[in-house]
């Protein structure tokens, strides 16, 4: 009977084969899954493109993208071809017959398994290594762009007489190419050896020769190429000595050649180069000799030479030639390092002058008058008074100020420029009355207004508070009319969707005011494709279907100034502190940006994250890239970010910087000329803090230009710890309008102090002209102290032990308040140094700092008074009538009035009743979280307590006056500064 498809027990039943409908459904689902995955990957690319186009820097996106794609394709293809060609060649050179052995019999099974899929295996292997290599190469886009666009520095290194651009731009690319070549050869060697072994060209246990002639020749050529690349590496290592870091007694992070490098390593590398070339030729010769005897001998000789010539010989030179007289041997190389480091960090023109540190005159009245002209003493510390801004000017709980405010210069009502403490009232989503998606991203979208206060005076309501020159909601004051809405800021990290059907809360003052964004920044969400892309990119599906999004809706993101500048100029290193300035009716964030390299020959390296850290950076402000090691830095770009529409502008600042010129060639049109900087913006540009901190750290050693003195370290300095901060950390630099001994007038400056290494006394004082409009901008002045003068830590210790301070602190305990020290300012004055420190109280009836006292120290005298004017009078031993108080200081403390205060029991009872009323109102406002009412209640309470103190017959005595709760109020607590 013919087989009809049935078995012995009946017809066959097909099991497990899905129907056509099921197969179609599965195929459809598979295609949809693939499309969904593709869209997810595409969404990130598409949203990036839309964002760059929205900020008008699409050329940055396309240049970077095409460079990465080009490197990926070229190097991925090169690696794939190298591996594939060698596998193909090894297969082509396989022996026709394999020796009969157990080894070959076991390999036969693998050969038979691979045989049907040889092409696919070859394609898979080459594709995999190509993808990995291409992805690795695409990460070198910066190296490639610097190599092809490199601009000469116009300076040559002292050893090889090559332009610095060779080390900064060319050598990194050569090293990458060399590393890629080594990887390609090693992978090719492994792939070829495995293929030869699989097909019998190489044998381990089989009888006869261990390798066929074809396999021997093939592998020898690959080994020859490897050794040839090693020869190239030896040659490049010669130049690498100029940028090599090493440990050296003279300084940390030493870079460049030393005596042993120039006289041992350099000739050793040259000899090893020659040996490697000969060894490579011996490997190539096996194509004719078919034996590895000579190449193996040559390779062994190269390894032995590397040990003896490259390792042992330099050690002998170091031990027996250098160490017995290291200072003399290393002196020429130390000099090269000093010169290169000072040039690379732009400190070569730093002026170092000896300074006695002690006063030249005994005339107290003259010293007092000189003190008035020496500086505009900033008693409002931007690192302390932020809570006062928050308490008095927050207005609503969904606003916030940065923990560290900024110092800028604005003209007052008299037309004179004055140091001003500035902070923006930014959005704080954590303070929203109700958190939901609409509130977070549609309703509460922006902050409102810039708040400014004089740096040299205090307010009277309450006494010791900031003296606001711009305040309120909306703000009014000396800044004039400007766009107050802040859509882009340091604290604005969430995305917002604006401009559509959903109205935004503008501000609340006599009712809610709403607005709709009119700027042209952000990306349009009017079409469904963009909405879908952002829904995927933000992992927020509501973007796709929310009715709050419609015609005109735009999404704002990447909203911090640092993020925006980093995105449009990924080749810049960004300063950690962007600061706001009101310029031409707009709030502009000013961002300092740096060009850097770690390839400057002989210049010592520094890690930016470590060097720019101080007592404020831990929790209060970011620093530049933490692990970015550099040995060349320039503040080449000043960038601005508009707080309303987010527009980013990059302005050339250092017109001579070759690194900036290189990047401008790579990204043409992205950086505007320095001449295009508006004058009003120029008035607010300043010397950047992070660059200053890098320079001051280098100057602790590199202020010394004599090699012998540098080697001994006898004049090394250190940046002292911040004496006003309990946590460890370097003292931060301070912006201050002051004049140095060689200056005729005050200049907006950035200042710091040094102490001798390992000692607490003052070693030096450093100031840089920080006013960008000044002809001396960037001029670094150093005063080397030639006598024993108290350092900042010693002054702070003396202040803490002062009897007046001790009594002040004891009195504070009765009011449940704490003392807070402000910035300890140091000012050169008549051959000596004047220290000024504001002292704040915090707690009790107010939970924000108020300026209560000012400490001053000059010479051996230290005083602790109610105001700056009184402190200056006391420290110089003059009466009020003997001198004129500074124009920025009121003639009397803010608590004083022209008429005597009311006294007697009736006035006392009235004041106590008012204090109780204000206290109750404050408690009620606190429960209701009505911060405006709470602030007013605290002001009324303070005023009532002052009246109560004045009404008592013993008011003003040392014991203080009882307040409404029976607590003692410290003497001077009713006085401002």
mmCIF file with all atom_site columns, C-alpha atoms in Angstrom, residues 407-409 417 419 579 592 635 638 653 682-689 692 734-738 743 746-751 767-781:
data_model
loop_
_atom_site.group_PDB
_atom_site.id
_atom_site.type_symbol
_atom_site.label_atom_id
_atom_site.label_alt_id
_atom_site.label_comp_id
_atom_site.label_asym_id
_atom_site.label_entity_id
_atom_site.label_seq_id
_atom_site.pdbx_PDB_ins_code
_atom_site.Cartn_x
_atom_site.Cartn_y
_atom_site.Cartn_z
_atom_site.occupancy
_atom_site.B_iso_or_equiv
_atom_site.pdbx_formal_charge
_atom_site.auth_seq_id
_atom_site.auth_comp_id
_atom_site.auth_asym_id
_atom_site.auth_atom_id
_atom_site.pdbx_PDB_model_num
ATOM 1  C CA . UNK A 1 407 ? 28.508 90.425  43.773 1.00 0.00 ? 407 UNK A CA 1
ATOM 2  C CA . UNK A 1 408 ? 28.233 92.875  40.884 1.00 0.00 ? 408 UNK A CA 1
ATOM 3  C CA . UNK A 1 409 ? 28.501 96.604  40.263 1.00 0.00 ? 409 UNK A CA 1
ATOM 4  C CA . UNK A 1 417 ? 29.245 102.680 40.861 1.00 0.00 ? 417 UNK A CA 1
ATOM 5  C CA . UNK A 1 419 ? 29.377 96.927  44.951 1.00 0.00 ? 419 UNK A CA 1
ATOM 6  C CA . UNK A 1 579 ? 25.928 85.276  37.682 1.00 0.00 ? 579 UNK A CA 1
ATOM 7  C CA . UNK A 1 592 ? 32.680 82.330  31.974 1.00 0.00 ? 592 UNK A CA 1
ATOM 8  C CA . UNK A 1 635 ? 39.191 82.418  29.888 1.00 0.00 ? 635 UNK A CA 1
ATOM 9  C CA . UNK A 1 638 ? 32.308 85.119  27.788 1.00 0.00 ? 638 UNK A CA 1
ATOM 10 C CA . UNK A 1 653 ? 37.362 87.267  24.993 1.00 0.00 ? 653 UNK A CA 1
ATOM 11 C CA . UNK A 1 682 ? 31.048 94.957  29.387 1.00 0.00 ? 682 UNK A CA 1
ATOM 12 C CA . UNK A 1 683 ? 30.347 96.988  32.528 1.00 0.00 ? 683 UNK A CA 1
ATOM 13 C CA . UNK A 1 684 ? 29.235 93.802  34.297 1.00 0.00 ? 684 UNK A CA 1
ATOM 14 C CA . UNK A 1 685 ? 31.890 91.371  33.065 1.00 0.00 ? 685 UNK A CA 1
ATOM 15 C CA . UNK A 1 686 ? 34.393 90.338  35.719 1.00 0.00 ? 686 UNK A CA 1
ATOM 16 C CA . UNK A 1 687 ? 37.389 88.119  36.313 1.00 0.00 ? 687 UNK A CA 1
ATOM 17 C CA . UNK A 1 688 ? 36.161 84.531  36.853 1.00 0.00 ? 688 UNK A CA 1
ATOM 18 C CA . UNK A 1 689 ? 36.540 82.870  40.233 1.00 0.00 ? 689 UNK A CA 1
ATOM 19 C CA . UNK A 1 692 ? 41.542 82.822  39.816 1.00 0.00 ? 692 UNK A CA 1
ATOM 20 C CA . UNK A 1 734 ? 36.342 87.696  47.589 1.00 0.00 ? 734 UNK A CA 1
ATOM 21 C CA . UNK A 1 735 ? 35.188 90.365  45.149 1.00 0.00 ? 735 UNK A CA 1
ATOM 22 C CA . UNK A 1 736 ? 35.909 93.781  46.623 1.00 0.00 ? 736 UNK A CA 1
ATOM 23 C CA . UNK A 1 737 ? 36.421 97.313  45.346 1.00 0.00 ? 737 UNK A CA 1
ATOM 24 C CA . UNK A 1 738 ? 39.823 98.267  46.728 1.00 0.00 ? 738 UNK A CA 1
ATOM 25 C CA . UNK A 1 743 ? 47.073 102.090 42.479 1.00 0.00 ? 743 UNK A CA 1
ATOM 26 C CA . UNK A 1 746 ? 39.770 101.716 43.984 1.00 0.00 ? 746 UNK A CA 1
ATOM 27 C CA . UNK A 1 747 ? 39.203 98.979  41.399 1.00 0.00 ? 747 UNK A CA 1
ATOM 28 C CA . UNK A 1 748 ? 36.762 96.116  41.452 1.00 0.00 ? 748 UNK A CA 1
ATOM 29 C CA . UNK A 1 749 ? 39.078 93.253  42.396 1.00 0.00 ? 749 UNK A CA 1
ATOM 30 C CA . UNK A 1 750 ? 39.184 89.587  43.301 1.00 0.00 ? 750 UNK A CA 1
ATOM 31 C CA . UNK A 1 751 ? 41.371 88.950  46.337 1.00 0.00 ? 751 UNK A CA 1
ATOM 32 C CA . UNK A 1 767 ? 44.563 90.679  44.013 1.00 0.00 ? 767 UNK A CA 1
ATOM 33 C CA . UNK A 1 768 ? 43.586 90.722  40.359 1.00 0.00 ? 768 UNK A CA 1
ATOM 34 C CA . UNK A 1 769 ? 41.924 93.607  38.564 1.00 0.00 ? 769 UNK A CA 1
ATOM 35 C CA . UNK A 1 770 ? 38.477 92.081  37.976 1.00 0.00 ? 770 UNK A CA 1
ATOM 36 C CA . UNK A 1 771 ? 36.791 94.974  36.157 1.00 0.00 ? 771 UNK A CA 1
ATOM 37 C CA . UNK A 1 772 ? 36.532 94.000  32.481 1.00 0.00 ? 772 UNK A CA 1
ATOM 38 C CA . UNK A 1 773 ? 36.237 97.660  31.483 1.00 0.00 ? 773 UNK A CA 1
ATOM 39 C CA . UNK A 1 774 ? 39.570 98.497  33.144 1.00 0.00 ? 774 UNK A CA 1
ATOM 40 C CA . UNK A 1 775 ? 42.732 98.820  31.075 1.00 0.00 ? 775 UNK A CA 1
ATOM 41 C CA . UNK A 1 776 ? 44.519 96.736  33.719 1.00 0.00 ? 776 UNK A CA 1
ATOM 42 C CA . UNK A 1 777 ? 41.944 93.921  33.655 1.00 0.00 ? 777 UNK A CA 1
ATOM 43 C CA . UNK A 1 778 ? 43.585 90.620  34.549 1.00 0.00 ? 778 UNK A CA 1
ATOM 44 C CA . UNK A 1 779 ? 46.673 92.189  36.103 1.00 0.00 ? 779 UNK A CA 1
ATOM 45 C CA . UNK A 1 780 ? 47.763 90.010  39.028 1.00 0.00 ? 780 UNK A CA 1
ATOM 46 C CA . UNK A 1 781 ? 49.454 91.766  41.934 1.00 0.00 ? 781 UNK A CA 1
#
